[in-house]
């Protein structure tokens, strides 16, 4: 009897930990009693006892004929299970919801996780950037250290960026460019400067959860547009624009995160047309531009930056320590963004921006991008083989950094099953503003080279089936 009680307490504490870490999100359905018994090697009665403990602590609720669900609002206080969860939280794999995902991005030990959003550290080379920093900090360059920078950004960098944008068909001059502390700040400036609390904003579903969090914290209403391997649901977008007159459409047009899809020319034209009909500003996030196929159409190029704000950065290709991003758009819109940057930040780093300009003008970034493209292509090929060997398939032909893997089972339950073996996963529910679950996982090709990951994934899937 005591043995059974101990096992029930252990399962309850494990699940409480996952709830406290937000690996199990509010509204998530726990595995059925039979499924949980099989997954954890326990008797059904032990699982029932564990679920009863969680319900008594207010962490889950029972719904008639449907099962047990994580409560939408977790109670205040310090229950024994939650105390144990906090005490052991640091030992478990990183949770993946919008806010805890941000924290996980700052944990270097998570860099090689298949759920992560960047290249592994071992793939990156800091030598070119180190050389560029030495060059701009040479004697005679003290002003870069001692004076405030231009609020709009380093003039040399903006000139270089304008030339790079012209290569992809986006034509901008200096007063149409604003540098920022990474692409993240550019997107934040847009959310707070060009929309008012209560405004509607179109977003892709699935899409980037940190962007959902950013827009929600700005008081904006999210209107999800279904986005699949074949692109956005244009008919649904037209309906939402007509009914809600959204202020913004925030999208990743090239190498969409998480599906890897790129808009074709016809789709891009239609998106521009629909947004123009509804007086909707397009926010084109091109964070993964360095990995993009050649000649990928950009919305900003088709629109001529009239109603499109183009956002990009360099953290994904040069390293997260280089917090330099930028936004290009119509002069009037850029002026409004510059005012907010001036009030909140004064300026960004003149040293980092000048070093980046130095690196770009000498071709260092281009060479690094070419090397990484070759390596990433090999990683995609290996992941495609491993997926096929273990009975999985990607929703679209692999390209870019991410693949949208169809597992054939509920991906959130699959992530829960993988958790004890130490593999963090990024299930479909994470990328859904409507918190909808599904069979897909986002897989980082560069960090999913270990065959043991695919073996564990297949084993967990088979157990769920």
mmCIF file of C-alpha atoms in Angstrom, residues 5 12 19 90 102 134 145 198 259 288 293 337 343 373 407 409 423 463:
data_model
loop_
_atom_site.group_PDB
_atom_site.id
_atom_site.type_symbol
_atom_site.label_atom_id
_atom_site.label_comp_id
_atom_site.label_asym_id
_atom_site.label_seq_id
_atom_site.Cartn_x
_atom_site.Cartn_y
_atom_site.Cartn_z
ATOM 1 C CA UNK A 5 1.153 5.695 -2.429
ATOM 2 C CA UNK A 12 1.939 13.736 -9.092
ATOM 3 C CA UNK A 19 2.856 22.309 -15.021
ATOM 4 C CA UNK A 90 16.481 23.458 -12.834
ATOM 5 C CA UNK A 102 12.720 33.300 -24.326
ATOM 6 C CA UNK A 134 39.620 45.288 -33.543
ATOM 7 C CA UNK A 145 33.199 54.834 -27.623
ATOM 8 C CA UNK A 198 -7.381 47.026 -28.947
ATOM 9 C CA UNK A 259 6.827 25.346 -41.484
ATOM 10 C CA UNK A 288 16.301 33.917 -41.604
ATOM 11 C CA UNK A 293 16.845 30.250 -51.418
ATOM 12 C CA UNK A 337 9.782 54.393 -34.991
ATOM 13 C CA UNK A 343 12.777 58.119 -26.092
ATOM 14 C CA UNK A 373 24.510 26.914 -46.307
ATOM 15 C CA UNK A 407 4.527 12.654 -36.199
ATOM 16 C CA UNK A 409 0.173 11.517 -33.062
ATOM 17 C CA UNK A 423 14.852 15.555 -25.188
ATOM 18 C CA UNK A 463 3.853 3.972 -27.287
#
